[in-house]
Amino acid sequence: MAAAPTAVTRRSTTAGPGRAGRPRRDHGVWFLVLPALLPILVLSVGPLLYGIGLAFTDAQSGRTRSTGFVGLLNFSDLLHDSLFWDSFRIGLIWAFGVTVPQFLLALGLALLLNLNLRLRWLARALAIIPWAMPEVVVGIMWRLIYHPDAGVLNETLHGLGLSGAEGRDWLSGLATALPAVLVVGVWAGMPQTTVTLLAGLQNVPPELHEAAALDGAGAWRRFRTVTWPALRPVALAITALNFIWNFNSFALVFVLTDGGPGGRTRLPMLFAYEEAFRYGQFGYAAAMGLAMVAVISVLLALCLAGRLKGHEDR
């Protein structure tokens, strides 16, 4: 009679937590994930899928207009749209023209802020002020700086005795509009890159720098052999993200120039916005957005492939 409980105990222990010895699934965990997952599905995944579907239709503004499936017609029109390709070219110039100087200046500032200087905390706080300002406020502020009659820039240049500076409209000139907005883009986005690179620099063990200094390595050699190898993954990540954000820029350039003059600063997102909300071509604008997502995905894939190849070579 004493053997029966032992058999029952043996069966209960070998059966495991679930049926047929499998782990029991706790379906209640979905109720914990759902509050965070639902906004992503509703506000991100849902509109993305709707936009992809809209790219294959002739959707236009107006309640009485019917929407029909047109297949690849919108993408075929994009291939022959010279205005789209001009905006795409300007978008690439903008993305590279902002991302590269942004990274180089942020790297120099991060190296400076990483030194043990007096009032370093104040310098770090001041460095992130542009990052805390909304893009609309940044655009309005720089419009005042570039103002042809009362702008700080023209007044400063005139005070330095530079001829031709007085009354010059930097944001309306065909030759100066794009460089002017590039300067604003670099200034506005540099703090985020600086903070990211500074965090990466603080993770470099100081013992490595001390050992390299004892071996007689100078500042440049220590940066090249110690700092940069440790900072490279962070630099690659923030550069890729900056390129995506800059290529998809909208608010800053919209406030500064609204794509003018003569389309010289019409970024792809501005062009898509005009097609959708100024001319009512929702299907065509959705096709533009999908094409730009595809191009960015290819560029990132090439970047990541080069990064993985570099790891394999090492």
Coordinates of C-alpha atoms in Angstrom, one line a residue:
M1 CA 0.0 0.0 0.0
A2 CA 3.0 2.3 0.5
A3 CA 4.0 1.9 -3.2
A4 CA 0.9 3.7 -4.6
P5 CA 1.8 7.2 -3.5
T6 CA 5.3 6.7 -4.8
A7 CA 4.0 5.9 -8.3
V8 CA 1.7 8.8 -8.3
T9 CA 4.6 11.0 -7.2
R10 CA 6.8 9.6 -9.9
R11 CA 4.2 10.3 -12.6
S12 CA 3.6 13.8 -11.4
T13 CA 7.2 14.7 -11.5
T14 CA 8.0 13.2 -14.9
A15 CA 4.9 14.7 -16.5
G16 CA 6.5 18.2 -16.4
P17 CA 4.7 21.5 -16.1
G18 CA 2.6 21.0 -19.2
R19 CA 0.7 18.4 -21.1
A20 CA 2.8 15.5 -22.5
G21 CA 5.9 16.9 -20.7
R22 CA 6.0 20.1 -22.7
P23 CA 6.4 23.5 -21.0
R24 CA 3.1 25.2 -20.3
R25 CA 2.5 28.4 -22.3
D26 CA 1.4 31.4 -20.3
H27 CA -1.0 33.1 -22.5
G28 CA -1.5 35.8 -19.9
V29 CA 1.7 37.5 -21.0
W30 CA 0.0 38.9 -24.0
F31 CA -2.2 41.0 -21.8
L32 CA 1.0 42.6 -20.5
V33 CA 2.5 43.2 -24.0
L34 CA -0.8 44.4 -25.6
P35 CA -0.8 48.0 -24.1
A36 CA 2.6 48.6 -25.7
L37 CA 2.0 46.7 -28.9
L38 CA -1.4 48.1 -29.7
P39 CA -0.3 51.7 -30.3
I40 CA 2.5 50.5 -32.5
L41 CA 0.0 48.5 -34.6
V42 CA -2.5 51.3 -34.8
L43 CA -0.2 54.2 -35.3
S44 CA 2.7 52.7 -37.2
V45 CA 2.1 49.3 -38.8
G46 CA -1.5 50.1 -39.8
P47 CA -0.7 53.4 -41.6
L48 CA 2.4 51.8 -43.2
L49 CA 0.3 49.0 -44.7
Y50 CA -2.4 51.4 -45.8
G51 CA 0.2 53.6 -47.5
I52 CA 1.7 50.7 -49.3
G53 CA -1.7 49.7 -50.6
L54 CA -2.5 53.3 -51.5
A55 CA 0.7 53.4 -53.7
F56 CA -1.0 51.0 -56.2
T57 CA -4.2 53.1 -56.6
D58 CA -5.2 56.3 -58.2
A59 CA -6.5 57.8 -54.9
Q60 CA -7.2 61.5 -55.1
S61 CA -8.7 64.1 -52.8
G62 CA -12.5 64.6 -53.0
R63 CA -15.4 62.6 -51.5
T64 CA -17.0 61.9 -54.9
R65 CA -13.9 60.6 -56.5
S66 CA -13.6 56.8 -56.8
T67 CA -10.4 55.0 -56.1
G68 CA -9.3 52.2 -58.4
F69 CA -6.3 49.8 -58.6
V70 CA -3.7 50.9 -61.1
G71 CA -0.9 48.5 -60.4
L72 CA 2.6 49.9 -61.1
L73 CA 1.3 52.9 -63.0
N74 CA 2.4 55.4 -60.3
F75 CA 5.9 53.9 -60.2
S76 CA 6.1 54.1 -64.0
D77 CA 5.1 57.8 -63.8
L78 CA 7.8 58.3 -61.2
L79 CA 10.5 57.0 -63.5
H80 CA 9.6 59.7 -66.1
D81 CA 9.0 62.5 -63.6
S82 CA 12.0 64.9 -63.8
L83 CA 10.7 67.0 -60.8
F84 CA 10.8 63.9 -58.6
W85 CA 14.3 63.0 -59.7
D86 CA 15.4 66.6 -59.1
S87 CA 14.0 66.4 -55.5
F88 CA 15.6 63.0 -55.0
R89 CA 19.0 64.5 -56.1
I90 CA 18.5 67.4 -53.7
G91 CA 17.6 65.0 -51.0
L92 CA 20.8 63.0 -51.4
I93 CA 22.8 66.3 -51.4
W94 CA 21.0 67.4 -48.3
A95 CA 21.5 64.0 -46.5
F96 CA 25.2 63.7 -47.3
G97 CA 25.8 67.5 -46.9
V98 CA 24.3 67.4 -43.4
T99 CA 25.3 64.0 -42.1
V100 CA 29.1 64.2 -42.9
P101 CA 29.8 67.7 -41.4
Q102 CA 27.5 66.9 -38.6
F103 CA 29.5 63.8 -37.7
L104 CA 32.9 65.4 -38.0
L105 CA 32.0 68.5 -36.0
A106 CA 30.2 66.3 -33.4
L107 CA 33.2 64.1 -33.1
G108 CA 35.5 67.0 -32.4
L109 CA 33.1 68.5 -29.9
A110 CA 32.7 65.1 -28.2
L111 CA 36.4 64.7 -27.9
L112 CA 36.6 68.2 -26.4
L113 CA 33.8 67.6 -23.9
N114 CA 35.4 64.3 -22.9
L115 CA 38.5 66.1 -21.5
N116 CA 38.7 67.0 -17.9
L117 CA 38.1 70.7 -18.3
R118 CA 36.7 73.3 -16.0
L119 CA 32.9 74.0 -16.3
R120 CA 32.6 70.9 -18.4
W121 CA 29.1 70.3 -17.1
L122 CA 28.1 73.7 -18.3
A123 CA 29.5 73.1 -21.8
R124 CA 27.7 69.8 -22.0
A125 CA 24.4 71.4 -21.1
L126 CA 24.9 74.2 -23.6
A127 CA 25.8 71.7 -26.3
I128 CA 22.4 70.0 -26.2
I129 CA 20.3 73.2 -26.4
P130 CA 19.6 73.0 -30.2
W131 CA 18.5 69.4 -29.7
A132 CA 15.9 70.5 -27.1
M133 CA 14.4 73.0 -29.5
P134 CA 11.5 72.0 -31.8
E135 CA 12.4 72.1 -35.5
V136 CA 9.7 74.8 -36.2
V137 CA 11.3 77.1 -33.5
V138 CA 14.7 76.4 -35.0
G139 CA 13.5 77.3 -38.5
I140 CA 11.8 80.5 -37.3
M141 CA 15.0 81.5 -35.4
W142 CA 17.2 81.0 -38.4
R143 CA 14.8 82.9 -40.7
L144 CA 15.4 85.8 -38.4
I145 CA 19.1 85.3 -38.5
Y146 CA 19.0 85.2 -42.3
H147 CA 16.6 88.1 -42.6
P148 CA 17.9 90.4 -45.4
D149 CA 17.2 93.7 -43.6
A150 CA 17.4 93.0 -39.9
G151 CA 19.2 89.7 -39.7
V152 CA 22.1 89.1 -37.4
L153 CA 24.2 87.5 -40.2
N154 CA 24.0 90.5 -42.6
E155 CA 24.5 93.0 -39.8
T156 CA 27.6 91.1 -38.7
L157 CA 29.0 90.9 -42.2
H158 CA 28.3 94.6 -42.8
G159 CA 30.0 95.5 -39.5
L160 CA 33.1 93.6 -40.7
G161 CA 33.2 95.7 -43.8
L162 CA 32.3 93.0 -46.3
S163 CA 30.7 94.6 -49.3
G164 CA 27.4 93.2 -50.7
A165 CA 26.3 91.7 -47.4
E166 CA 23.7 94.4 -46.6
G167 CA 20.2 93.4 -47.8
R168 CA 21.2 90.0 -49.1
D169 CA 18.5 87.4 -48.9
W170 CA 20.2 84.1 -48.2
L171 CA 17.1 81.9 -48.3
S172 CA 15.8 83.3 -51.5
G173 CA 18.9 83.3 -53.6
L174 CA 19.3 80.5 -56.1
A175 CA 23.0 80.0 -55.2
T176 CA 22.7 80.5 -51.4
A177 CA 19.4 78.8 -50.4
L178 CA 20.7 75.2 -50.2
P179 CA 24.0 76.0 -48.5
A180 CA 22.0 78.2 -46.0
V181 CA 19.6 75.4 -45.0
L182 CA 22.5 72.9 -44.9
V183 CA 24.2 75.1 -42.2
V184 CA 20.9 75.0 -40.2
G185 CA 20.6 71.3 -40.6
V186 CA 24.1 70.7 -39.3
W187 CA 23.6 73.0 -36.4
A188 CA 20.3 71.5 -35.4
G189 CA 21.3 67.8 -35.5
M190 CA 24.9 68.0 -34.2
P191 CA 23.9 67.9 -30.4
Q192 CA 22.3 64.4 -30.8
T193 CA 25.4 63.0 -32.5
T194 CA 27.7 64.7 -30.0
V195 CA 25.8 63.1 -27.0
T196 CA 25.9 59.7 -28.6
L197 CA 29.6 59.9 -29.5
L198 CA 30.4 61.3 -26.0
A199 CA 28.7 58.3 -24.4
G200 CA 30.8 56.0 -26.6
L201 CA 34.0 57.8 -25.6
Q202 CA 33.2 57.4 -22.0
N203 CA 33.0 53.6 -22.4
V204 CA 36.6 53.5 -23.7
P205 CA 38.8 52.2 -20.7
P206 CA 41.3 54.9 -19.7
E207 CA 43.8 52.2 -19.0
L208 CA 44.2 51.6 -22.7
H209 CA 45.1 55.3 -23.3
E210 CA 47.6 55.2 -20.4
A211 CA 49.2 52.1 -21.8
A212 CA 49.5 53.6 -25.3
A213 CA 51.0 56.8 -23.8
L214 CA 53.6 54.8 -21.9
D215 CA 54.5 53.2 -25.2
G216 CA 55.2 56.6 -26.6
A217 CA 52.0 57.0 -28.8
G218 CA 51.0 60.5 -29.5
A219 CA 47.5 61.9 -29.5
W220 CA 46.7 61.0 -33.1
R221 CA 48.1 57.5 -32.8
R222 CA 46.1 56.9 -29.5
F223 CA 42.9 58.1 -31.3
R224 CA 43.6 55.9 -34.3
T225 CA 44.5 52.7 -32.4
V226 CA 42.5 53.0 -29.2
T227 CA 39.7 55.4 -29.4
W228 CA 38.4 54.9 -32.9
P229 CA 38.2 51.1 -32.8
A230 CA 36.1 51.3 -29.7
L231 CA 34.0 54.1 -31.1
R232 CA 33.4 52.8 -34.6
P233 CA 30.3 50.7 -33.9
V234 CA 28.6 53.7 -32.2
A235 CA 29.7 56.0 -35.0
L236 CA 28.4 53.7 -37.7
A237 CA 25.0 53.4 -35.9
I238 CA 24.5 57.1 -35.4
T239 CA 25.7 57.9 -38.9
A240 CA 23.2 55.5 -40.4
L241 CA 20.4 56.9 -38.3
N242 CA 21.3 60.5 -39.1
F243 CA 21.3 59.7 -42.8
I244 CA 17.8 58.3 -42.6
W245 CA 16.5 61.2 -40.5
N246 CA 18.2 63.8 -42.7
F247 CA 16.9 62.3 -45.9
N248 CA 13.4 62.2 -44.5
S249 CA 13.6 65.8 -43.2
F250 CA 10.5 67.9 -43.7
A251 CA 9.7 70.5 -41.0
L252 CA 13.0 72.4 -40.9
V253 CA 13.2 73.0 -44.6
F254 CA 9.4 73.6 -44.9
V255 CA 9.7 76.5 -42.3
L256 CA 12.9 77.9 -43.8
T257 CA 12.1 77.9 -47.6
D258 CA 9.0 75.8 -48.3
G259 CA 11.1 74.1 -51.0
G260 CA 12.1 77.3 -52.8
P261 CA 13.4 79.2 -54.5
G262 CA 12.6 77.5 -57.8
G263 CA 12.7 74.1 -56.1
R264 CA 16.3 74.4 -55.1
T265 CA 15.5 73.1 -51.6
R266 CA 12.6 70.9 -52.4
L267 CA 13.4 67.7 -50.6
P268 CA 11.6 64.4 -51.5
M269 CA 9.3 64.6 -48.5
L270 CA 8.4 68.2 -49.4
F271 CA 7.6 67.1 -52.9
A272 CA 5.5 64.2 -51.7
Y273 CA 3.7 66.5 -49.3
E274 CA 2.9 68.9 -52.1
E275 CA 1.6 66.1 -54.3
A276 CA -0.6 64.8 -51.6
F277 CA -2.0 67.9 -49.8
R278 CA -1.6 70.7 -52.4
Y279 CA -2.6 68.8 -55.5
G280 CA -4.6 65.9 -53.9
Q281 CA -2.6 63.1 -55.6
F282 CA -2.6 60.7 -52.6
G283 CA -1.8 57.5 -54.6
Y284 CA 1.1 59.2 -56.4
A285 CA 2.5 60.6 -53.2
A286 CA 2.3 57.2 -51.5
A287 CA 4.2 55.7 -54.4
M288 CA 6.9 58.4 -53.8
G289 CA 7.1 57.5 -50.2
L290 CA 7.4 53.8 -50.9
A291 CA 10.1 54.4 -53.5
M292 CA 12.1 56.4 -51.0
V293 CA 11.8 53.7 -48.3
A294 CA 13.1 51.2 -50.8
V295 CA 16.1 53.3 -51.7
I296 CA 16.9 53.9 -48.0
S297 CA 16.6 50.2 -47.3
V298 CA 19.0 49.3 -50.1
L299 CA 21.6 51.9 -48.9
L300 CA 21.3 50.6 -45.3
A301 CA 21.7 47.0 -46.5
L302 CA 24.9 47.9 -48.4
C303 CA 26.2 49.7 -45.3
L304 CA 25.5 46.8 -43.0
A305 CA 26.9 44.3 -45.5
G306 CA 30.2 46.3 -45.6
R307 CA 30.2 46.4 -41.8
L308 CA 29.7 42.6 -41.6
K309 CA 32.4 42.0 -44.2
G310 CA 34.8 44.1 -42.1
H311 CA 34.1 42.0 -39.1
E312 CA 34.7 38.8 -41.1
D313 CA 38.0 40.2 -42.4
R314 CA 39.2 40.8 -38.9

